[in-house]
Amino acid sequence: MTFEDRSRRLATQNLALGRAVYGERLVKHRNVEYRVWDQYRSKCAAAIMNGLETLPIQMGHKVLYLGAASGTTASHVSDIVGEKGHVYCVEFAARSIRDLVENVCAYRMNMSPILADARLPEQYAMLVEKVEDIYCDVAQPEQARILADNADKFLKPEGWIMLAIKAQSIDVTKEPSEVYEQEINTLRSRRFRIAQIVHLEPFDKAHAMIVAQRMR
Ligand SMILES: C[S@@+](CC[C@H](N)C(=O)[O-])C[C@H]1O[C@@H](n2cnc3c(N)ncnc32)[C@H](O)[C@@H]1O
């Protein structure tokens, strides 16, 4: 969207009319309400601003979201997939999931909060359907392995993943590029074809977004 001051900002059509999630601005255009999507608060928005070629998450998709926190990015994913899609939100911090439930999921019928550890997908296997996409932002060591373990259980054949990597959360002693390489190799060894790697500076320091597709 282009604003009065000519700045261009990302925005998603608001599924929960009148409600902001993290203090973002609500704007109306031709009678449709949008929420401004802040690239400094959301790595997915930062990736789009930095040249993400294709956002795999689309209207009607079911998405497994690992590390949903209080719903900043997950709420925009909910806007994108719309009423016919669904977002399964896994988060293990009780405080974050309480905010997610009270401020976000209560107003969005297409989101399911799941208090669980993403390292143990069998614990929530009965709650999650097969999904078109997995979005992973758990800021943990072995993120690629955690994501691949979830993909084995929940991702449809040839489904897509988005992995937000914070280099420091994996190994503080390595340069970010080495860390990215290591995670990419893990994904390749688990049958993922890397479609794009987007560096997220200046919005997020030492972060990258990896987009990949599962091969049969
Ligand atoms: C960087 S924050 C996520 C921010 C969020 N994706 C967003 O853009 O709004 C990482 C989140 O992952 C959660 N997390 C870390 N390890 C986890 C695990 N093993 N299982 C579930 N959640 C985890 C943390 O509690 C934290 O809320």
Coordinates of C-alpha atoms and ligand atoms in Angstrom, one line a residue:
M1 CA 0.0 0.0 0.0
T2 CA 1.2 3.6 -0.6
F3 CA 0.5 6.0 2.3
E4 CA -0.1 9.8 2.4
D5 CA 3.6 10.4 2.9
R6 CA 4.3 8.2 -0.2
S7 CA 5.9 5.5 1.9
R8 CA 5.1 2.0 0.7
R9 CA 4.2 -0.6 3.3
L10 CA 3.0 -4.2 3.4
A11 CA -0.4 -4.9 4.7
T12 CA -2.8 -7.9 4.9
Q13 CA -6.6 -7.9 4.7
N14 CA -7.8 -8.0 8.3
L15 CA -9.8 -11.1 9.1
A16 CA -10.7 -9.8 12.6
L17 CA -12.3 -6.4 11.8
G18 CA -11.4 -3.5 14.0
R19 CA -8.7 -5.5 15.9
A20 CA -5.0 -4.9 15.8
V21 CA -2.7 -7.5 17.3
Y22 CA 0.6 -5.8 18.2
G23 CA -0.2 -2.1 17.8
E24 CA -0.1 -2.1 14.0
R25 CA -2.0 0.5 12.1
L26 CA -5.4 -0.4 10.6
V27 CA -6.2 1.3 7.3
K28 CA -9.3 1.2 5.0
H29 CA -9.0 1.1 1.3
R30 CA -12.1 0.9 -0.9
N31 CA -14.1 -0.2 2.2
V32 CA -11.7 -3.1 3.0
E33 CA -9.8 -3.1 6.2
Y34 CA -6.1 -3.9 6.2
R35 CA -3.4 -4.3 8.9
V36 CA 0.0 -2.8 8.2
W37 CA 2.6 -5.6 8.4
D38 CA 5.7 -4.3 10.1
Q39 CA 9.0 -5.7 8.6
Y40 CA 10.9 -4.8 11.8
R41 CA 8.5 -7.0 13.9
S42 CA 8.0 -9.9 11.5
K43 CA 10.7 -11.9 9.7
C44 CA 8.2 -13.0 7.0
A45 CA 7.5 -9.4 6.2
A46 CA 11.2 -8.6 6.2
A47 CA 11.8 -11.5 3.7
I48 CA 9.1 -10.1 1.4
M49 CA 10.6 -6.6 1.6
N50 CA 14.0 -8.0 0.8
G51 CA 12.9 -9.7 -2.4
L52 CA 11.2 -13.0 -1.5
E53 CA 10.2 -14.3 -5.0
T54 CA 7.2 -16.4 -4.0
L55 CA 5.4 -16.6 -0.7
P56 CA 4.3 -20.2 -0.6
I57 CA 1.6 -19.5 2.0
Q58 CA -1.6 -18.8 0.1
M59 CA -5.3 -18.3 0.5
G60 CA -7.0 -21.5 1.6
H61 CA -3.8 -23.2 2.8
K62 CA -3.4 -25.1 6.0
V63 CA -0.2 -24.0 7.8
L64 CA 1.7 -25.4 10.7
Y65 CA 3.4 -22.5 12.5
L66 CA 6.2 -23.5 14.9
G67 CA 7.2 -20.8 17.4
A68 CA 4.0 -18.7 17.1
A69 CA 4.9 -16.6 20.2
S70 CA 2.0 -14.1 20.9
G71 CA 0.9 -14.1 17.2
T72 CA 2.6 -11.1 15.5
T73 CA 3.4 -13.0 12.3
A74 CA 0.9 -15.8 12.8
S75 CA -1.9 -13.3 12.7
H76 CA -0.8 -12.1 9.3
V77 CA -0.6 -15.7 8.1
S78 CA -4.2 -16.1 9.4
D79 CA -5.2 -13.1 7.3
I80 CA -3.5 -14.5 4.2
V81 CA -5.0 -18.1 4.4
G82 CA -8.4 -16.6 5.1
E83 CA -11.5 -18.3 6.4
K84 CA -11.1 -21.4 4.3
G85 CA -7.5 -21.9 5.5
H86 CA -6.1 -22.8 8.9
V87 CA -3.1 -22.0 11.1
Y88 CA -1.9 -24.5 13.7
C89 CA 0.2 -22.5 16.1
V90 CA 2.7 -24.4 18.2
E91 CA 4.3 -22.5 21.1
F92 CA 5.9 -23.8 24.3
A93 CA 6.0 -20.6 26.4
A94 CA 2.9 -20.5 28.6
R95 CA 2.9 -16.7 28.8
S96 CA 3.1 -16.2 25.0
I97 CA 0.4 -18.8 24.3
R98 CA -1.9 -17.1 26.8
D99 CA -1.6 -13.8 24.9
L100 CA -2.0 -15.7 21.6
V101 CA -5.3 -17.2 22.8
E102 CA -6.7 -14.1 24.5
N103 CA -5.7 -11.5 21.9
V104 CA -5.6 -13.3 18.7
C105 CA -7.1 -16.8 18.4
A106 CA -10.3 -15.7 20.3
Y107 CA -11.1 -13.4 17.3
R108 CA -9.9 -15.7 14.5
M109 CA -11.7 -18.9 13.9
N110 CA -8.9 -20.1 11.5
M111 CA -6.3 -20.4 14.2
S112 CA -5.6 -23.2 16.7
P113 CA -3.2 -22.6 19.6
I114 CA -1.2 -25.6 20.7
L115 CA 0.8 -25.5 23.9
A116 CA 3.6 -28.0 23.0
D117 CA 7.3 -28.4 22.3
A118 CA 8.0 -28.4 18.5
R119 CA 10.8 -30.9 19.2
L120 CA 8.1 -33.5 20.0
P121 CA 5.7 -33.5 17.1
E122 CA 4.1 -36.8 18.2
Q123 CA 2.6 -35.0 21.2
Y124 CA 0.3 -32.9 19.0
A125 CA -0.1 -35.3 16.1
M126 CA -3.8 -35.8 16.9
L127 CA -4.5 -32.1 16.7
V128 CA -2.9 -31.2 13.4
E129 CA -4.0 -32.1 9.8
K130 CA -1.7 -32.5 6.8
V131 CA -0.6 -29.0 5.8
E132 CA 0.5 -27.3 2.6
D133 CA 3.2 -25.2 4.4
I134 CA 5.2 -25.2 7.6
Y135 CA 6.6 -21.9 8.9
C136 CA 9.3 -22.3 11.6
D137 CA 10.7 -19.6 13.8
V138 CA 11.7 -21.3 17.0
A139 CA 15.1 -19.7 17.5
Q140 CA 16.6 -23.0 18.7
P141 CA 19.6 -25.0 17.9
E142 CA 18.9 -27.7 15.3
Q143 CA 16.0 -25.7 13.8
A144 CA 16.3 -27.5 10.4
R145 CA 16.1 -30.9 12.1
I146 CA 13.0 -29.8 14.2
L147 CA 11.3 -28.5 11.0
A148 CA 12.1 -31.7 9.0
D149 CA 10.8 -33.9 11.9
N150 CA 7.5 -32.0 11.7
A151 CA 7.5 -32.2 7.9
D152 CA 7.8 -36.0 8.1
K153 CA 4.6 -36.0 10.1
F154 CA 2.5 -33.1 8.8
L155 CA 3.7 -31.8 5.4
K156 CA 1.8 -32.8 2.3
P157 CA 3.9 -34.3 -0.6
E158 CA 5.7 -31.4 -2.3
G159 CA 4.7 -29.0 0.4
W160 CA 6.7 -25.9 1.2
I161 CA 8.6 -24.7 4.3
M162 CA 9.8 -21.3 5.5
L163 CA 12.6 -21.4 8.0
A164 CA 13.7 -18.2 9.8
I165 CA 17.2 -18.7 11.0
K166 CA 18.8 -16.7 13.7
A167 CA 22.5 -17.6 13.3
Q168 CA 23.4 -16.8 16.9
S169 CA 20.7 -19.1 18.4
I170 CA 22.4 -22.0 16.6
D171 CA 26.1 -21.4 17.3
V172 CA 27.6 -18.1 18.5
T173 CA 31.1 -19.2 17.6
K174 CA 30.4 -19.5 13.9
E175 CA 29.9 -16.8 11.2
P176 CA 26.3 -16.5 10.1
S177 CA 27.1 -17.9 6.6
E178 CA 28.5 -21.1 8.1
V179 CA 25.5 -21.6 10.3
Y180 CA 23.1 -21.0 7.3
E181 CA 25.1 -23.6 5.3
Q182 CA 24.9 -26.1 8.0
E183 CA 21.1 -25.7 8.3
I184 CA 20.7 -25.8 4.5
N185 CA 22.7 -29.1 4.4
T186 CA 20.4 -30.6 7.0
L187 CA 17.4 -29.6 4.9
R188 CA 18.9 -31.1 1.7
S189 CA 19.7 -34.3 3.5
R190 CA 16.0 -34.5 4.5
R191 CA 14.7 -34.2 0.8
F192 CA 14.2 -30.4 0.6
R193 CA 15.0 -28.4 -2.5
I194 CA 16.2 -24.9 -1.5
A195 CA 14.2 -22.4 -3.6
Q196 CA 15.6 -19.2 -2.0
I197 CA 17.6 -17.8 0.9
V198 CA 16.7 -14.2 1.8
H199 CA 18.9 -12.3 4.2
L200 CA 16.9 -10.1 6.5
E201 CA 19.2 -7.2 7.2
P202 CA 18.6 -4.3 7.9
F203 CA 15.3 -5.4 9.5
D204 CA 16.8 -8.3 11.5
K205 CA 20.5 -8.7 12.2
A206 CA 22.2 -12.1 11.4
H207 CA 18.9 -13.6 10.3
A208 CA 17.9 -15.3 7.1
M209 CA 14.8 -16.9 5.7
I210 CA 15.1 -20.2 3.8
V211 CA 12.3 -21.2 1.5
A212 CA 12.3 -24.8 0.3
Q213 CA 10.1 -27.5 -1.2
R214 CA 9.9 -31.1 -0.1
M215 CA 10.8 -33.6 -2.8
R216 CA 8.9 -36.9 -3.1
Ligands
LIG1 C1 11.5 -15.5 17.6 S1 10.2 -16.0 18.6 C2 8.9 -16.2 17.4 C3 8.3 -14.9 16.8 C4 7.1 -15.2 15.9 N1 7.4 -16.2 15.0 C5 6.7 -14.0 15.2 O1 7.2 -13.6 14.2 O2 5.7 -13.3 15.7 C6 10.5 -17.7 18.9 C7 9.4 -18.4 19.7 O3 9.6 -19.8 19.6 C8 9.2 -20.3 20.8 N2 9.9 -21.6 20.9 C9 11.3 -21.9 21.1 N3 11.5 -23.2 21.1 C10 10.3 -23.8 21.0 C11 9.9 -25.2 21.0 N4 10.9 -26.1 21.0 N5 8.6 -25.5 20.8 C12 7.7 -24.5 20.7 N6 8.0 -23.2 20.8 C13 9.3 -22.8 20.9 C14 9.7 -19.3 21.9 O4 9.0 -19.5 23.1 C15 9.3 -18.0 21.2 O5 8.0 -17.6 21.5

